[in-house]
Amino acid sequence: MVFERHGCVAKSSTKVPTLPPTSAKALVDRPVSRLALTLKSSFSLVRLFFNGLLTDACGKRLSRMWLILVRASVLVLLFAVVCGCEREREFKSAGKLVGVNRSESTVTIEHPPIPGLLRASVSSFRLAAVALLDDVVIGDTVLFRLSKQPQGALELTFLEATAQGQRGVHDHTPHHGGVVVMRGEDHYEAVATASGLISLFLSDRWRKPQSVSGVSGTVTVKAVGTGPTEALALRQRDGALDVEVGSLAGDDVDLTFAISRGGSQTTLRFLLPFRQGGVGAGGLPLDGCRGVVDASPNRLRCVIDFEKPVTAIATRDGLLFVAAIDLGVSAWTIPGGEFVRGFEAPPPMRGNADEAAHVEAINSMSVSPLGDELAVTLENRIILYQSRTGALRGAYTMGTHILRDLAWSGEGANLFSTGFYDERARAVSARSGVETGAFNSPTEVSAVALGPDAKSVLVGNRDGQVLVFDTTGERRGDLSTGTRTVHDIATATDRVIAVNHGGVMVIWSGPDMREVGRVDVGTRLYAVAVAPSGDRWASAGMDGVLRIHRNDGAIERVIDWHRAQVFSVAWPLPETLVSGDMKGRVAIWDVGGGGS
């Protein structure tokens, strides 16, 4: 598949089964419910003691002293039971389904090592529900999730057939409960456990496990409250490279691997969680924003250096969301640029088994009106995340067109999207992914935005038009930027701002959308952002130059720093502007001063 942020040719793809963050089938016979019932019964017993209702074998009430001792003993015992209960933990892995016993509700799976739990083996697991067997057959490669209950028993709570290791399936999801990074055509999955076992698994471009024979390396460990360790040698064991470092404190650990393979050296950095529900990160600049000395009026506060091109950014509630090629989505603070969290990998996707290796680029992203969800476009899918945790919430396949832009409806119930070579913008339910409407254009659609009144939908197209629709899809009017493709649309109070491929910015205002400003910068413009005050805008594009515009479009300032195309800009705070370029640099600017 071939990708570009603006103007591309791409082959189609379809969705394959994946391991979701939760499963309806998994909500069966939860150990936590049984624990709650036990505690309820225990507290009832204590209440009997404190009501003085316990009697001895002769039916007489216990003496006051004995009653006090018994009460204290029960409380101590109850405290020990509650505090001694091991917290329920979950483990994810993949393997081959080799046996099924419906009558006993068990399955047998041949699996690789499950760090912190089991060595590579053929194991039988009890099912949380027999219905988990409905969509799998013996011989399937499966993804599964195990729950280790407080009493130590293992229960299989999720089971689904997958195309793991099959040609044509693009898969960056963890198969061992860790975090995955891709280098060249190879995948590396790192896993850490609280007990201190650190493992690195290797697989090829299709996620087929690779031998670690002839592979060596070291890992440097930095846990919470400690400095980095010396480089620790990794050993070959059970199809992985691993080392035991002793118990780890905190919720996650920072690891740097140095791997030697076939005469080449590879450095990999991960932030790995070992708390339940944690989302790690791999391949990201975890040290955060690099300070820059800049005395100019447009002060460059700091730079976050990604190793891959940055294709989209978004901001909300003090957070900066960044999408970089092959690195997925990550969250950072604004204006400090400190790392906050990584986001889960998107579900696997089937492509052409014979195609050459290609990058996976997020073309656009948008934060929901309430700020609790982040939607991104990846190939022909919309991926939904919980913005505050990075957890995957859903993935919707939108036909065969590669998606290029995305916007939320005013109430957050729907998402609007555009696709390459598609003459219709589409509305889909954010809850189900079901298409709920369409907005027809005479030519290929490009950009999309919610109107300033939150009751209209603005759709840009290849002919330079911005078409105005009501939310039912009825066309209400046409605006024009010229004859070149509209790449981005932004809104402010009663204004609409659009930029096009020819370098033209146009501003319209009022209920009649009267044109109030037009400027031609002479180079392709890909992005526009509105200041929180609503009276200035920033544009960026092919030449990497940031331009600050007054509300009539006239250029107020020019910031010539980027040395690559800038596809995305954001203006989250009155004095803070953010820009991301194709060299992987995210720049955070203090633009409160004057200057030119």
Coordinates of C-alpha atoms in Angstrom, one line a residue:
M1 CA 0.0 0.0 0.0
V2 CA 1.2 3.5 -0.8
F3 CA 0.5 6.5 1.5
E4 CA 0.6 10.2 1.4
R5 CA -1.2 12.7 3.7
H6 CA -2.6 14.6 0.8
G7 CA -3.0 12.9 -2.6
C8 CA -2.2 9.2 -2.6
V9 CA -2.8 5.9 -4.3
A10 CA -3.6 3.0 -2.0
K11 CA -4.9 -0.5 -2.2
S12 CA -7.9 -1.6 -0.2
S13 CA -8.0 -3.6 2.9
T14 CA -10.5 -5.3 5.1
K15 CA -10.7 -6.0 8.8
V16 CA -9.7 -9.3 10.5
P17 CA -10.6 -10.5 13.9
T18 CA -8.7 -8.9 16.8
L19 CA -8.5 -9.0 20.5
P20 CA -10.6 -6.1 21.8
P21 CA -10.0 -4.4 25.2
T22 CA -13.1 -6.1 26.6
S23 CA -15.4 -8.9 25.6
A24 CA -19.1 -9.4 26.5
K25 CA -18.3 -13.1 26.8
A26 CA -15.7 -12.3 29.4
L27 CA -18.1 -10.8 31.8
V28 CA -19.0 -14.2 33.3
D29 CA -18.5 -15.4 36.8
R30 CA -16.1 -12.7 37.8
P31 CA -13.9 -13.6 40.8
V32 CA -14.3 -10.1 42.1
S33 CA -18.0 -10.7 42.5
R34 CA -17.4 -13.8 44.5
L35 CA -14.9 -11.9 46.7
A36 CA -17.5 -9.2 47.3
L37 CA -20.0 -11.9 48.3
T38 CA -17.5 -13.4 50.7
L39 CA -16.7 -10.0 52.3
K40 CA -20.4 -9.3 52.6
S41 CA -21.0 -12.6 54.5
S42 CA -17.9 -11.9 56.7
F43 CA -19.2 -8.4 57.6
S44 CA -22.5 -9.9 58.5
L45 CA -20.8 -12.3 60.8
V46 CA -18.9 -9.4 62.5
R47 CA -22.1 -7.5 62.8
L48 CA -23.5 -10.5 64.8
F49 CA -20.6 -10.4 67.1
F50 CA -20.9 -6.7 67.7
N51 CA -24.7 -7.1 68.4
G52 CA -23.7 -9.6 71.1
L53 CA -25.8 -12.4 69.6
L54 CA -23.2 -15.1 69.7
T55 CA -23.7 -17.6 72.4
D56 CA -21.7 -20.5 73.8
A57 CA -22.6 -24.2 73.4
C58 CA -24.8 -24.0 76.5
G59 CA -26.8 -21.1 75.1
K60 CA -25.4 -18.6 77.5
R61 CA -24.1 -15.2 76.4
L62 CA -20.3 -15.0 76.3
S63 CA -18.6 -12.9 79.0
R64 CA -17.8 -9.4 78.2
M65 CA -14.0 -10.2 78.1
W66 CA -14.4 -13.2 75.9
L67 CA -16.7 -11.3 73.6
I68 CA -14.1 -8.5 73.1
L69 CA -11.4 -11.1 72.4
V70 CA -13.6 -12.9 69.8
R71 CA -14.5 -9.7 68.1
A72 CA -10.9 -8.7 67.8
S73 CA -9.9 -12.1 66.5
V74 CA -12.5 -12.0 63.8
L75 CA -11.5 -8.5 62.7
V76 CA -7.8 -9.5 62.5
L77 CA -8.7 -12.6 60.5
L78 CA -11.0 -10.6 58.2
F79 CA -8.2 -8.0 57.7
A80 CA -5.7 -10.8 56.9
V81 CA -8.1 -12.3 54.4
V82 CA -8.8 -9.1 52.6
C83 CA -5.2 -7.9 52.5
G84 CA -3.9 -11.3 51.6
C85 CA -6.1 -11.7 48.6
E86 CA -4.0 -11.5 45.4
R87 CA -5.4 -8.9 43.0
E88 CA -6.9 -10.5 39.9
R89 CA -4.5 -10.3 37.0
E90 CA -4.9 -10.7 33.2
F91 CA -2.5 -12.2 30.7
K92 CA -2.8 -12.0 26.9
S93 CA -1.1 -14.4 24.5
A94 CA -1.6 -16.3 21.2
G95 CA -1.3 -19.9 20.4
K96 CA -2.7 -22.9 18.5
L97 CA -6.0 -24.5 19.6
V98 CA -5.3 -28.2 19.9
G99 CA -8.2 -29.5 22.0
V100 CA -11.7 -28.8 23.1
N101 CA -13.8 -30.4 25.8
R102 CA -17.3 -28.8 25.9
S103 CA -18.6 -31.1 28.6
E104 CA -15.9 -29.9 31.0
S105 CA -15.7 -26.4 29.6
T106 CA -11.9 -26.6 28.9
V107 CA -9.6 -26.0 26.0
T108 CA -6.1 -27.1 25.3
I109 CA -3.7 -24.5 23.7
E110 CA -0.2 -24.9 22.5
H111 CA 1.4 -21.5 23.4
P112 CA 4.7 -19.7 23.7
P113 CA 6.0 -18.5 27.0
I114 CA 3.5 -16.3 28.9
P115 CA 5.9 -14.0 30.8
G116 CA 5.2 -14.0 34.5
L117 CA 2.9 -17.0 34.2
L118 CA 3.8 -20.1 32.2
R119 CA 6.7 -21.4 30.1
A120 CA 6.2 -22.5 26.5
S121 CA 3.9 -25.5 26.8
V122 CA 0.6 -27.2 25.8
S123 CA -1.8 -26.2 28.6
S124 CA -5.5 -26.8 29.4
F125 CA -7.6 -23.9 30.6
R126 CA -11.0 -23.6 32.1
L127 CA -13.4 -21.5 30.1
A128 CA -15.4 -18.6 31.7
A129 CA -18.2 -19.5 29.3
V130 CA -18.8 -22.3 26.8
A131 CA -20.0 -19.7 24.3
L132 CA -16.3 -18.8 23.8
L133 CA -16.0 -21.9 21.6
D134 CA -18.7 -20.8 19.1
D135 CA -16.4 -19.2 16.6
V136 CA -13.2 -21.3 16.8
V137 CA -12.3 -24.8 15.7
I138 CA -9.4 -27.1 16.5
G139 CA -6.3 -26.1 14.5
D140 CA -7.1 -22.3 14.6
T141 CA -4.4 -19.9 15.6
V142 CA -6.1 -18.0 18.5
L143 CA -5.7 -14.9 20.6
F144 CA -6.7 -15.6 24.2
R145 CA -6.9 -13.8 27.6
L146 CA -6.3 -15.5 30.9
S147 CA -7.5 -14.3 34.3
K148 CA -5.6 -15.3 37.3
Q149 CA -8.1 -15.4 40.1
P150 CA -7.4 -14.5 43.7
Q151 CA -7.1 -18.1 44.7
G152 CA -4.6 -18.8 42.0
A153 CA -6.8 -20.6 39.4
L154 CA -6.6 -19.6 35.8
E155 CA -9.7 -18.9 33.8
L156 CA -9.8 -18.2 30.0
T157 CA -12.0 -15.2 29.5
F158 CA -11.5 -14.4 25.8
L159 CA -10.8 -16.7 22.8
E160 CA -10.8 -15.7 19.1
A161 CA -9.4 -17.0 15.9
T162 CA -6.8 -14.8 14.3
A163 CA -4.6 -14.7 11.2
Q164 CA -1.4 -14.4 13.3
G165 CA 1.7 -15.1 11.2
Q166 CA -0.3 -15.3 8.0
R167 CA 0.9 -13.4 4.9
G168 CA -1.0 -10.3 4.1
V169 CA -2.0 -9.5 7.7
H170 CA -0.6 -6.3 9.2
D171 CA -0.5 -6.7 12.9
H172 CA 1.2 -4.6 15.6
T173 CA -0.8 -5.9 18.5
P174 CA 1.0 -7.7 21.4
H175 CA 1.0 -11.5 21.3
H176 CA 2.6 -11.9 24.7
G177 CA 1.0 -9.1 26.6
G178 CA 3.8 -6.5 25.9
V179 CA 4.5 -3.6 23.6
V180 CA 5.5 -4.0 19.9
V181 CA 7.9 -1.9 17.9
M182 CA 8.8 -2.4 14.2
R183 CA 12.2 -2.0 12.7
G184 CA 12.5 -2.5 9.0
E185 CA 10.3 -5.5 8.3
D186 CA 10.8 -7.1 11.7
H187 CA 8.7 -6.8 14.9
Y188 CA 10.1 -6.8 18.4
E189 CA 7.8 -7.3 21.4
A190 CA 9.1 -6.5 24.8
V191 CA 7.4 -7.8 28.0
A192 CA 8.2 -7.1 31.7
T193 CA 6.6 -8.5 34.9
A194 CA 6.6 -7.1 38.4
S195 CA 8.7 -10.1 39.5
G196 CA 11.5 -8.8 37.2
L197 CA 11.4 -11.1 34.2
I198 CA 12.2 -9.1 31.0
S199 CA 11.7 -10.7 27.6
L200 CA 12.0 -9.8 24.0
F201 CA 10.2 -11.7 21.2
L202 CA 11.1 -11.5 17.5
S203 CA 8.7 -11.9 14.6
D204 CA 8.8 -11.1 10.9
R205 CA 6.7 -8.6 8.9
W206 CA 3.7 -10.9 9.1
R207 CA 4.3 -11.6 12.8
K208 CA 5.5 -15.2 12.3
P209 CA 7.8 -16.0 15.3
Q210 CA 11.5 -15.8 14.5
S211 CA 14.3 -17.8 16.0
V212 CA 16.7 -16.0 18.4
S213 CA 19.5 -18.2 17.3
G214 CA 22.5 -16.0 16.4
V215 CA 20.8 -13.0 18.1
S216 CA 22.4 -11.4 21.2
G217 CA 22.1 -8.2 23.1
T218 CA 21.8 -6.3 26.4
V219 CA 19.1 -4.4 28.2
T220 CA 19.4 -1.3 30.4
V221 CA 16.7 -1.1 33.1
K222 CA 15.4 2.1 34.7
A223 CA 12.6 1.4 37.3
V224 CA 10.7 4.0 39.3
G225 CA 13.0 5.7 41.9
T226 CA 16.2 4.2 40.5
G227 CA 18.9 5.1 38.1
P228 CA 19.6 3.0 35.0
T229 CA 21.3 -0.3 35.6
E230 CA 24.4 -1.4 33.8
A231 CA 23.7 -3.1 30.5
L232 CA 22.5 -6.6 31.4
A233 CA 23.2 -9.5 29.0
L234 CA 20.2 -11.2 27.5
R235 CA 20.0 -15.0 27.3
Q236 CA 18.3 -17.2 24.7
R237 CA 15.4 -19.1 26.3
D238 CA 12.1 -20.5 25.1
G239 CA 12.2 -18.7 21.8
A240 CA 12.9 -15.3 23.3
L241 CA 15.7 -13.2 24.7
D242 CA 15.3 -12.6 28.4
V243 CA 16.9 -11.7 31.8
E244 CA 15.7 -11.7 35.4
V245 CA 16.4 -8.5 37.3
G246 CA 14.5 -9.0 40.6
S247 CA 11.3 -7.4 41.7
L248 CA 10.4 -4.1 40.1
A249 CA 8.7 -1.2 41.9
G250 CA 6.0 1.2 40.6
D251 CA 3.7 0.6 37.7
D252 CA 6.0 0.5 34.7
V253 CA 9.7 0.3 33.7
D254 CA 11.8 2.0 31.2
L255 CA 13.9 -0.4 29.1
T256 CA 16.6 0.2 26.4
F257 CA 17.6 -2.9 24.3
A258 CA 20.8 -3.1 22.2
I259 CA 20.3 -6.0 19.8
S260 CA 23.0 -7.5 17.6
R261 CA 21.6 -9.5 14.7
G262 CA 23.2 -10.6 11.4
G263 CA 26.0 -8.1 11.8
S264 CA 23.6 -5.2 12.3
Q265 CA 22.8 -3.3 15.5
T266 CA 19.4 -2.2 16.7
T267 CA 18.5 0.0 19.6
L268 CA 14.9 -0.2 21.0
R269 CA 13.4 1.7 23.8
F270 CA 10.2 0.8 25.6
L271 CA 8.1 1.9 28.6
L272 CA 6.4 -1.3 29.8
P273 CA 3.5 -1.5 32.3
F274 CA 3.0 -4.3 34.6
R275 CA -0.1 -3.1 36.3
Q276 CA -3.5 -4.4 35.1
G277 CA -4.9 -2.2 32.3
G278 CA -1.7 -0.3 31.7
V279 CA -0.8 0.9 28.2
G280 CA 2.9 1.0 27.4
A281 CA 4.9 2.7 24.6
G282 CA 7.7 1.7 22.2
G283 CA 10.0 3.7 19.9
L284 CA 9.0 7.0 21.3
P285 CA 11.2 9.9 22.6
L286 CA 10.3 9.2 26.2
D287 CA 12.6 11.9 27.5
G288 CA 10.1 14.4 26.3
C289 CA 10.5 17.9 24.8
R290 CA 14.1 19.0 24.2
G291 CA 14.7 22.6 25.3
V292 CA 15.9 25.1 22.7
V293 CA 17.6 28.4 23.3
D294 CA 15.6 30.9 21.2
A295 CA 15.5 34.6 21.8
S296 CA 13.4 35.5 18.8
P297 CA 9.9 37.0 19.2
N298 CA 8.4 33.7 18.0
R299 CA 10.2 31.7 20.8
L300 CA 10.7 28.0 20.1
R301 CA 10.0 26.5 23.6
C302 CA 11.1 22.9 22.9
V303 CA 11.1 20.1 20.3
I304 CA 10.0 16.5 20.5
D305 CA 12.1 14.4 18.2
F306 CA 10.3 11.4 16.8
E307 CA 12.2 8.9 14.6
K308 CA 9.4 8.8 12.0
P309 CA 7.4 11.5 10.2
V310 CA 4.6 13.1 12.2
T311 CA 1.3 13.0 10.2
A312 CA -1.3 14.5 12.6
I313 CA -1.6 16.3 15.9
A314 CA -4.6 17.3 18.1
T315 CA -4.9 19.0 21.4
R316 CA -7.4 19.1 24.3
D317 CA -7.5 19.8 28.0
G318 CA -3.8 20.2 28.4
L319 CA -2.8 17.2 26.3
L320 CA -1.1 17.0 22.9
F321 CA -1.9 13.9 20.8
V322 CA 0.7 13.0 18.2
A323 CA 0.5 10.4 15.4
A324 CA 3.7 9.3 13.8
I325 CA 4.2 6.8 11.0
D326 CA 4.5 3.2 12.4
L327 CA 4.5 4.6 15.9
G328 CA 0.8 5.0 16.5
V329 CA -0.6 7.6 18.8
S330 CA 0.9 9.1 22.0
A331 CA -0.1 11.8 24.5
W332 CA 2.1 14.6 25.8
T333 CA 1.6 17.6 28.1
I334 CA 1.0 21.1 26.8
P335 CA 3.0 23.4 27.0
G336 CA 5.7 21.3 28.7
G337 CA 5.9 18.5 26.1
E338 CA 6.4 15.8 28.7
F339 CA 5.4 12.2 27.8
V340 CA 2.1 11.0 29.3
R341 CA 1.2 7.7 27.7
G342 CA 1.2 5.5 24.6
F343 CA -2.0 4.3 23.0
E344 CA -2.9 0.7 22.2
A345 CA -2.0 -0.8 18.8
P346 CA -4.9 -0.9 16.3
P347 CA -6.5 -4.2 15.4
P348 CA -4.8 -6.4 12.8
M349 CA -5.7 -5.7 9.2
R350 CA -5.6 -8.0 6.1
G351 CA -3.9 -6.7 3.0
N352 CA -2.3 -8.2 -0.1
A353 CA 0.1 -11.0 0.7
D354 CA 2.3 -10.1 -2.2
E355 CA 2.6 -6.4 -1.7
A356 CA 5.8 -4.7 -0.7
A357 CA 6.3 -3.5 2.9
H358 CA 4.6 -0.2 3.5
V359 CA 4.2 2.4 6.3
E360 CA 1.1 2.7 8.4
A361 CA 0.2 6.4 8.6
I362 CA -2.7 8.0 10.5
N363 CA -4.0 10.7 8.2
S364 CA -6.1 12.7 10.7
M365 CA -7.4 12.6 14.2
S366 CA -10.1 14.4 16.2
V367 CA -11.0 14.7 19.9
S368 CA -14.7 14.3 20.8
P369 CA -16.7 17.2 22.1
L370 CA -16.5 16.0 25.7
G371 CA -12.8 15.3 25.3
D372 CA -13.0 11.7 26.5
E373 CA -12.5 10.0 23.1
L374 CA -10.0 10.3 20.3
A375 CA -10.8 9.2 16.8
V376 CA -8.1 8.6 14.1
T377 CA -8.2 7.4 10.5
L378 CA -5.9 4.6 9.6
E379 CA -6.1 3.3 6.0
N380 CA -9.8 2.5 5.5
R381 CA -10.7 2.4 9.2
I382 CA -11.8 4.7 12.0
I383 CA -10.0 3.8 15.3
L384 CA -11.5 5.0 18.5
Y385 CA -9.6 5.4 21.8
Q386 CA -10.3 6.5 25.3
S387 CA -8.3 9.7 25.3
R388 CA -7.4 9.7 29.0
T389 CA -6.1 6.1 29.1
G390 CA -5.0 5.2 25.6
A391 CA -7.2 2.1 25.6
L392 CA -8.8 0.9 22.3
R393 CA -12.5 1.4 22.3
G394 CA -13.5 0.3 18.8
A395 CA -12.4 0.0 15.1
Y396 CA -14.8 0.6 12.2
T397 CA -14.1 -0.4 8.6
M398 CA -15.4 2.2 6.1
G399 CA -15.6 0.5 2.8
T400 CA -12.5 0.3 0.5
H401 CA -11.5 4.0 0.4
I402 CA -8.5 5.2 2.3
L403 CA -9.7 7.8 4.8
R404 CA -8.2 11.3 4.8
D405 CA -10.1 13.5 7.2
L406 CA -12.3 13.2 10.2
A407 CA -14.6 15.4 12.4
W408 CA -17.1 14.8 15.2
S409 CA -20.8 15.9 15.3
G410 CA -21.7 18.5 17.8
E411 CA -23.2 16.1 20.3
G412 CA -20.6 13.5 19.7
A413 CA -23.0 10.8 18.5
N414 CA -21.6 10.7 14.9
L415 CA -18.3 11.0 13.0
F416 CA -17.9 12.5 9.6
S417 CA -15.2 11.2 7.3
T418 CA -13.8 11.7 3.8
G419 CA -11.8 9.2 1.7
F420 CA -9.5 9.3 -1.3
Y421 CA -11.3 8.7 -4.7
D422 CA -14.7 8.9 -2.9
E423 CA -17.3 11.4 -4.0
R424 CA -19.3 11.2 -0.7
A425 CA -18.4 12.2 2.8
R426 CA -20.0 9.8 5.2
A427 CA -21.5 10.0 8.7
V428 CA -21.2 7.0 11.0
S429 CA -22.4 6.2 14.5
A430 CA -19.5 6.7 17.0
R431 CA -21.1 3.9 19.0
S432 CA -21.6 1.2 16.4
G433 CA -19.7 2.3 13.2
V434 CA -22.9 2.0 11.2
E435 CA -23.3 4.5 8.4
T436 CA -26.0 7.0 9.3
G437 CA -25.8 9.4 6.4
A438 CA -23.9 10.8 3.4
F439 CA -23.0 14.1 1.9
N440 CA -22.6 14.0 -1.9
S441 CA -20.1 16.0 -3.9
P442 CA -19.7 16.4 -7.7
T443 CA -16.0 15.5 -7.3
E444 CA -13.7 13.6 -4.9
V445 CA -14.1 14.8 -1.3
S446 CA -11.1 15.9 0.8
A447 CA -11.6 17.9 4.0
V448 CA -14.5 17.8 6.5
A449 CA -15.5 19.9 9.5
L450 CA -18.5 20.7 11.7
G451 CA -19.9 24.1 10.9
P452 CA -19.6 26.9 13.4
D453 CA -23.3 26.6 14.3
A454 CA -22.8 22.9 15.1
K455 CA -25.8 22.2 12.9
S456 CA -24.0 22.1 9.5
V457 CA -21.3 19.9 7.9
L458 CA -18.6 21.5 5.7
V459 CA -17.1 19.2 3.0
G460 CA -14.1 20.3 0.9
N461 CA -13.5 18.7 -2.5
R462 CA -11.0 18.4 -5.3
D463 CA -12.4 21.4 -7.2
G464 CA -11.7 23.9 -4.5
Q465 CA -15.3 24.0 -3.2
V466 CA -16.5 23.9 0.4
L467 CA -20.0 22.4 0.3
V468 CA -22.3 23.3 3.1
F469 CA -24.8 20.6 4.2
D470 CA -27.3 20.3 7.0
T471 CA -26.7 17.2 9.2
T472 CA -29.3 15.2 7.2
G473 CA -27.2 15.5 4.1
E474 CA -29.2 18.2 2.3
R475 CA -26.9 20.6 0.4
R476 CA -27.5 24.2 1.6
G477 CA -24.8 26.2 -0.2
D478 CA -21.4 26.3 -1.9
L479 CA -18.2 28.2 -1.0
S480 CA -15.2 28.5 -3.3
T481 CA -11.4 28.7 -2.6
G482 CA -10.5 28.5 -6.2
T483 CA -9.9 25.4 -8.4
R484 CA -7.4 23.3 -6.3
T485 CA -8.1 20.6 -3.7
V486 CA -9.3 21.9 -0.3
H487 CA -6.9 20.3 2.3
D488 CA -8.2 21.7 5.6
I489 CA -11.2 23.5 7.1
A490 CA -11.4 25.2 10.5
T491 CA -14.1 27.2 12.2
A492 CA -14.2 30.1 14.8
T493 CA -17.4 31.5 16.3
D494 CA -19.2 32.6 13.1
R495 CA -16.3 32.1 10.7
V496 CA -15.1 29.4 8.4
I497 CA -11.4 29.2 7.2
A498 CA -10.2 26.9 4.4
V499 CA -6.9 26.3 2.8
N500 CA -6.2 24.6 -0.6
H501 CA -3.5 22.9 -2.7
G502 CA -2.8 26.2 -4.6
G503 CA -1.8 28.0 -1.4
V504 CA -5.0 30.0 -1.0
M505 CA -6.6 30.8 2.3
V506 CA -10.2 32.0 2.3
I507 CA -12.3 33.3 5.3
W508 CA -16.1 33.5 5.3
S509 CA -18.2 35.1 8.0
G510 CA -21.8 35.4 9.2
P511 CA -24.9 33.3 8.7
D512 CA -24.8 34.0 4.9
M513 CA -21.1 32.9 4.8
R514 CA -19.9 36.1 3.1
E515 CA -16.3 36.1 2.0
V516 CA -14.3 38.5 4.2
G517 CA -10.7 37.6 3.4
R518 CA -8.5 35.8 0.9
V519 CA -4.7 35.4 0.7
D520 CA -2.4 33.5 -1.6
V521 CA 0.8 32.4 0.0
G522 CA 2.2 30.9 -3.2
T523 CA 2.8 27.3 -1.9
R524 CA 0.6 24.4 -1.0
L525 CA -1.2 24.8 2.3
Y526 CA -2.1 21.6 4.2
A527 CA -3.3 22.7 7.6
V528 CA -4.9 25.6 9.4
A529 CA -5.6 26.2 13.2
V530 CA -7.6 28.8 15.0
A531 CA -6.3 30.7 18.1
P532 CA -8.4 30.3 21.3
S533 CA -9.4 33.9 20.9
G534 CA -10.9 33.1 17.5
D535 CA -9.4 36.2 15.8
R536 CA -6.1 34.8 14.4
W537 CA -5.2 31.6 12.5
A538 CA -2.0 29.7 11.7
S539 CA -1.4 27.9 8.4
A540 CA 1.3 25.5 7.3
G541 CA 2.1 23.4 4.3
M542 CA 4.6 22.3 1.7
D543 CA 7.4 24.7 2.5
G544 CA 7.3 24.0 6.2
V545 CA 6.8 27.7 7.0
L546 CA 4.3 28.7 9.7
R547 CA 2.3 31.8 9.0
I548 CA 0.2 33.7 11.6
H549 CA -2.8 35.4 10.0
R550 CA -5.1 38.2 11.2
N551 CA -8.8 37.5 11.0
D552 CA -9.0 38.9 7.4
G553 CA -6.2 36.4 6.3
A554 CA -3.4 39.0 6.1
I555 CA -0.1 37.6 7.2
E556 CA 1.0 39.0 10.6
R557 CA 4.1 36.9 11.2
V558 CA 6.2 34.2 9.5
I559 CA 8.0 31.4 11.4
D560 CA 10.6 29.8 9.1
W561 CA 12.1 26.9 11.1
H562 CA 10.8 23.5 9.8
R563 CA 12.9 22.0 7.1
A564 CA 10.2 19.6 6.0
Q565 CA 6.5 19.6 5.1
V566 CA 4.1 20.4 7.9
F567 CA 0.9 18.5 7.8
S568 CA -0.7 19.5 11.1
V569 CA -0.8 22.5 13.4
A570 CA -2.8 23.2 16.6
W571 CA -3.3 26.3 18.7
P572 CA -4.3 25.0 22.1
L573 CA -3.5 28.0 24.4
P574 CA -3.5 31.8 23.7
E575 CA 0.4 31.9 23.6
T576 CA 1.1 28.3 22.5
L577 CA 1.3 27.0 19.0
V578 CA 2.2 23.4 18.0
S579 CA 3.4 22.1 14.6
G580 CA 4.6 18.7 13.4
D581 CA 6.7 17.9 10.3
M582 CA 7.7 15.0 8.1
K583 CA 11.2 14.8 9.7
G584 CA 9.5 13.7 12.9
R585 CA 9.8 17.0 14.8
V586 CA 7.0 18.4 16.9
A587 CA 7.7 22.1 17.8
I588 CA 6.0 23.9 20.7
W589 CA 6.1 27.6 20.2
D590 CA 5.5 30.6 22.5
V591 CA 3.8 33.1 20.1
G592 CA 2.6 35.6 22.6
G593 CA 5.1 38.3 21.5
G594 CA 5.1 40.4 18.3
G595 CA 7.7 40.2 15.5
S596 CA 7.7 39.2 11.9

